[in-house]
Coordinates of C-alpha atoms and ligand atoms in Angstrom, one line a residue:
M1 CA 12.3 10.7 4.2
A2 CA 13.5 10.4 0.6
G3 CA 10.9 11.7 -2.0
L4 CA 7.4 12.8 -1.1
P5 CA 5.7 10.9 1.7
Y6 CA 3.1 8.6 0.1
I7 CA -0.1 8.2 2.1
V8 CA -2.5 5.6 0.6
G9 CA -6.0 4.7 1.8
N10 CA -7.1 1.1 1.3
W11 CA -10.9 1.0 1.5
K12 CA -11.0 -2.8 1.3
M13 CA -14.6 -4.0 0.8
N14 CA -16.1 -0.7 1.9
G15 CA -17.7 2.0 -0.2
T16 CA -20.7 2.7 -2.4
R17 CA -21.5 5.9 -4.3
A18 CA -22.5 7.4 -1.0
M19 CA -18.7 7.6 -0.2
L20 CA -17.8 9.7 -3.2
S21 CA -18.3 12.8 -1.0
E22 CA -15.4 11.6 1.2
V23 CA -13.1 11.1 -1.7
R24 CA -14.0 14.5 -3.1
A25 CA -13.2 16.1 0.3
I26 CA -9.9 14.1 0.4
D27 CA -9.0 15.3 -3.1
R28 CA -9.8 19.0 -2.4
S29 CA -7.6 19.0 0.8
A30 CA -4.8 17.0 -0.8
A31 CA -4.4 20.0 -3.2
R32 CA -3.4 22.0 -0.1
F33 CA -0.6 19.5 0.8
P34 CA 1.7 19.5 -2.3
K35 CA 4.5 17.9 -0.3
V36 CA 2.5 14.8 0.3
Q37 CA 1.5 12.2 -2.4
V38 CA -2.0 11.0 -1.6
A39 CA -3.9 8.1 -3.1
V40 CA -6.9 6.0 -2.4
A41 CA -7.7 2.4 -3.4
P42 CA -11.5 2.2 -3.4
P43 CA -13.4 -1.0 -4.3
A44 CA -13.2 -1.7 -8.1
T45 CA -16.9 -0.9 -8.5
L46 CA -16.1 2.7 -7.7
L47 CA -13.0 3.2 -9.8
Y48 CA -14.6 4.9 -12.7
R49 CA -16.7 7.2 -10.4
V50 CA -13.7 8.1 -8.3
R51 CA -11.6 8.8 -11.4
D52 CA -14.2 11.4 -12.4
A53 CA -14.5 12.8 -8.9
V54 CA -10.8 13.6 -8.2
E55 CA -8.2 15.8 -9.7
V56 CA -5.1 15.6 -7.4
I57 CA -4.9 12.2 -5.7
G58 CA -3.9 8.9 -7.2
I59 CA -6.4 6.1 -7.4
G60 CA -5.8 2.4 -7.5
G61 CA -7.1 -1.2 -7.3
Q62 CA -6.7 -3.5 -4.3
D63 CA -5.7 -6.6 -6.3
C64 CA -5.4 -7.7 -9.9
H65 CA -5.2 -11.0 -11.7
A66 CA -1.9 -12.2 -13.2
K67 CA -3.4 -12.7 -16.6
D68 CA -4.6 -9.9 -18.9
S69 CA -8.0 -11.6 -19.7
G70 CA -9.7 -15.0 -19.9
A71 CA -12.0 -17.4 -18.1
F72 CA -11.5 -16.1 -14.6
T73 CA -14.9 -15.4 -13.2
G74 CA -15.0 -12.6 -10.7
D75 CA -11.4 -11.5 -11.3
I76 CA -10.1 -8.2 -12.6
S77 CA -7.0 -7.8 -14.6
A78 CA -4.3 -5.1 -14.5
P79 CA -5.2 -3.7 -17.9
M80 CA -8.8 -3.5 -16.8
L81 CA -7.8 -1.4 -13.7
K82 CA -5.7 0.8 -16.0
D83 CA -8.7 1.2 -18.4
A84 CA -10.9 2.2 -15.4
G85 CA -8.5 5.0 -14.6
A86 CA -6.3 3.4 -12.0
D87 CA -2.8 4.6 -11.4
F88 CA -1.6 1.7 -9.3
T89 CA -2.8 -1.5 -7.6
I90 CA -2.1 -3.1 -4.3
V91 CA -0.9 -6.7 -4.5
G92 CA -0.3 -9.3 -1.9
H93 CA -2.3 -7.8 0.9
S94 CA -2.3 -10.1 3.9
E95 CA -6.1 -10.5 3.5
R96 CA -5.6 -11.8 0.0
R97 CA -2.7 -14.0 1.1
T98 CA -4.7 -15.5 4.0
L99 CA -8.3 -15.5 2.8
H100 CA -7.6 -16.2 -0.8
G101 CA -4.6 -18.5 -0.4
E102 CA -2.3 -16.3 -2.5
S103 CA 1.3 -17.6 -2.5
D104 CA 4.4 -15.5 -3.0
A105 CA 4.6 -16.7 -6.6
D106 CA 1.0 -15.6 -7.2
V107 CA 1.8 -12.2 -5.8
R108 CA 4.9 -11.9 -7.9
S109 CA 2.9 -12.6 -11.0
K110 CA 0.3 -10.1 -10.1
A111 CA 3.0 -7.4 -9.4
E112 CA 4.6 -8.1 -12.8
A113 CA 1.2 -7.9 -14.5
A114 CA 0.5 -4.6 -12.8
L115 CA 3.9 -3.1 -13.9
A116 CA 3.4 -4.5 -17.5
A117 CA 0.1 -2.8 -17.7
G118 CA 1.7 0.5 -16.8
L119 CA 0.3 0.6 -13.2
A120 CA 2.4 1.3 -10.1
A121 CA 2.3 -1.6 -7.7
I122 CA 2.2 -1.6 -3.8
L123 CA 3.4 -5.0 -2.7
C124 CA 2.4 -5.9 0.8
V125 CA 4.4 -8.1 3.1
G126 CA 4.3 -8.8 6.9
E127 CA 4.6 -11.4 9.6
T128 CA 2.0 -12.9 11.8
E129 CA 2.1 -12.6 15.5
A130 CA 3.3 -16.1 16.0
E131 CA 6.1 -15.5 13.6
R132 CA 7.2 -12.4 15.5
D133 CA 6.9 -14.1 18.8
A134 CA 9.2 -16.8 17.5
G135 CA 11.8 -14.2 16.5
R136 CA 11.3 -14.9 12.8
A137 CA 9.7 -11.7 11.6
E138 CA 12.6 -10.5 9.5
E139 CA 13.2 -13.9 8.1
V140 CA 9.6 -14.3 7.1
V141 CA 9.3 -10.9 5.5
G142 CA 12.7 -11.4 3.7
G143 CA 11.3 -14.7 2.3
Q144 CA 8.1 -13.0 1.1
L145 CA 10.2 -10.3 -0.7
E146 CA 12.4 -13.0 -2.3
G147 CA 9.3 -14.8 -3.5
S148 CA 7.0 -12.0 -4.5
C149 CA 9.1 -9.0 -5.7
P150 CA 8.6 -8.5 -9.4
R151 CA 11.6 -9.5 -11.5
I152 CA 11.8 -7.0 -14.3
D153 CA 14.6 -5.4 -16.2
G154 CA 16.2 -2.5 -14.4
A155 CA 15.1 -0.9 -11.2
P156 CA 11.4 -1.1 -10.4
E157 CA 10.6 2.6 -10.3
K158 CA 6.9 2.0 -10.0
L159 CA 7.2 -0.4 -7.1
S160 CA 6.5 0.4 -3.5
V161 CA 6.6 -2.2 -0.7
A162 CA 4.2 -1.9 2.3
Y163 CA 5.3 -3.5 5.5
E164 CA 2.1 -4.5 7.3
P165 CA 2.5 -6.8 10.3
V166 CA -0.6 -9.0 10.1
W167 CA -1.2 -8.6 13.9
A168 CA -1.3 -4.8 13.5
I169 CA -4.0 -4.7 10.8
G170 CA -7.3 -3.4 12.1
T171 CA -6.3 -4.2 15.7
G172 CA -5.2 -0.8 17.0
R173 CA -1.8 -2.4 17.9
V174 CA 1.4 -1.1 16.3
P175 CA 4.9 -2.4 16.6
S176 CA 7.5 -0.3 18.6
V177 CA 9.4 2.4 16.7
E178 CA 12.6 0.2 17.1
D179 CA 10.8 -2.8 15.6
V180 CA 9.5 -0.8 12.6
A181 CA 13.0 0.7 12.1
A182 CA 14.7 -2.6 12.2
M183 CA 12.2 -4.2 9.8
H184 CA 12.4 -1.3 7.3
K185 CA 16.2 -1.5 7.4
S186 CA 16.0 -5.3 6.8
I187 CA 13.5 -4.7 3.9
R188 CA 15.8 -2.1 2.4
D189 CA 18.8 -4.5 2.5
K190 CA 16.7 -7.2 0.9
L191 CA 15.6 -4.8 -1.9
V192 CA 19.2 -3.8 -2.6
A193 CA 20.1 -7.5 -2.7
I194 CA 17.3 -8.2 -5.2
Y195 CA 17.6 -5.1 -7.4
G196 CA 21.1 -3.8 -6.8
A197 CA 21.5 0.0 -6.4
G198 CA 17.9 0.6 -7.6
G199 CA 16.6 -1.1 -4.5
A200 CA 17.7 1.9 -2.5
D201 CA 15.0 4.0 -4.2
V202 CA 12.0 1.7 -3.7
R203 CA 9.6 3.4 -1.4
I204 CA 8.8 1.4 1.8
L205 CA 5.4 2.2 3.5
Y206 CA 4.3 1.1 6.9
G207 CA 0.7 -0.2 7.3
G208 CA -1.3 -1.5 10.3
S209 CA -3.4 0.7 12.6
V210 CA -2.0 4.0 11.3
K211 CA -4.1 6.7 12.9
A212 CA -3.8 10.5 13.3
D213 CA -2.3 10.1 16.7
N214 CA 0.5 7.7 15.7
A215 CA 1.2 8.9 12.2
A216 CA 3.8 11.5 12.9
E217 CA 5.8 9.0 15.0
L218 CA 5.6 6.2 12.5
L219 CA 6.4 8.5 9.5
S220 CA 9.5 9.9 11.3
I221 CA 11.1 6.5 11.4
P222 CA 14.1 6.2 9.0
D223 CA 13.1 4.5 5.7
V224 CA 9.4 4.9 6.4
G225 CA 8.3 6.5 3.2
G226 CA 4.6 6.7 3.8
A227 CA 1.7 4.8 5.1
L228 CA -0.9 2.3 3.9
V229 CA -4.1 3.1 5.8
G230 CA -7.1 1.0 6.2
G231 CA -9.8 1.9 8.7
A232 CA -8.7 5.5 9.1
S233 CA -9.0 6.1 5.4
L234 CA -12.7 5.7 5.3
T235 CA -13.6 9.2 6.3
A236 CA -12.0 12.3 4.9
E237 CA -11.6 13.6 8.4
S238 CA -9.5 10.8 9.8
F239 CA -7.6 10.3 6.6
L240 CA -6.7 13.9 6.2
A241 CA -5.4 14.1 9.8
I242 CA -2.8 11.5 8.7
V243 CA -2.1 13.4 5.5
G244 CA -1.7 16.6 7.6
A245 CA 0.8 14.8 9.9
A246 CA 2.8 13.8 6.9
A247 CA 2.7 17.3 5.6
S248 CA 4.0 18.8 8.9
L249 CA 7.0 16.4 8.8
A250 CA 7.7 17.2 5.1
D251 CA 7.7 21.0 6.0
D252 CA 10.4 20.4 8.7
Ligands
PGA1 P1 -5.7 -0.7 9.1 O1 -5.5 -1.6 7.8 O2 -5.2 0.7 8.9 O3 -7.2 -0.8 9.3 O4 -5.0 -1.5 10.2 C1 -4.3 -1.4 7.1 C2 -4.3 -2.3 5.8 O5 -4.8 -3.4 5.9 O6 -3.8 -1.9 4.8

């Protein structure tokens, strides 16, 4: 694994102040694992609180608007996330693509807005089950990358890509090691095609039903540089078990 493994919790629409104790516990333990980069994306309502509650871990948003400000009721811009203390934001999560109709072009604009605001961006891609069954998974993900990768000058140092097969999110199902390896290689090739040599350094995370009992296996796959974790990031206990698995591999 090149660089520190990056383990990111995506809390989705979960979390009130009552969950600050979880994030404090995650932060305290993360300090014991310096070989792992740990981050959490709480709901935007908690960003300020979480910023004050943690010292070690990164914190981020789950989405941002492509514009910096304006008449967009209910939306949150990248500079606003930055102002609230965020280090990064997720963009293009499949729940945004599906439930909010976000296109690749929308996701690209959001990723570019995030980078322009000084945030790191975690750009999510992934095929549906029907697309995989039709043998089109790599083609679909390649197309998503083509359409949604930010186009900025130079290598996108603050970009990570998260491969999240839609059918693996929240289902307890994960692709085979061979399928994850093949997809991450295909994503790497695409990133190099888009960015040139700098594409070799973009971190590629796996997401979709990552748990303590499969984390070590998934994180050992070549070109899996970390994990984007949904359900198992909601308690310090289950999230730290994944961080611990990453730390054990980093020690090897
Ligand atoms: P899950 O979600 O770990 O609950 O499958 C992952 C994600 O949606 O980022």
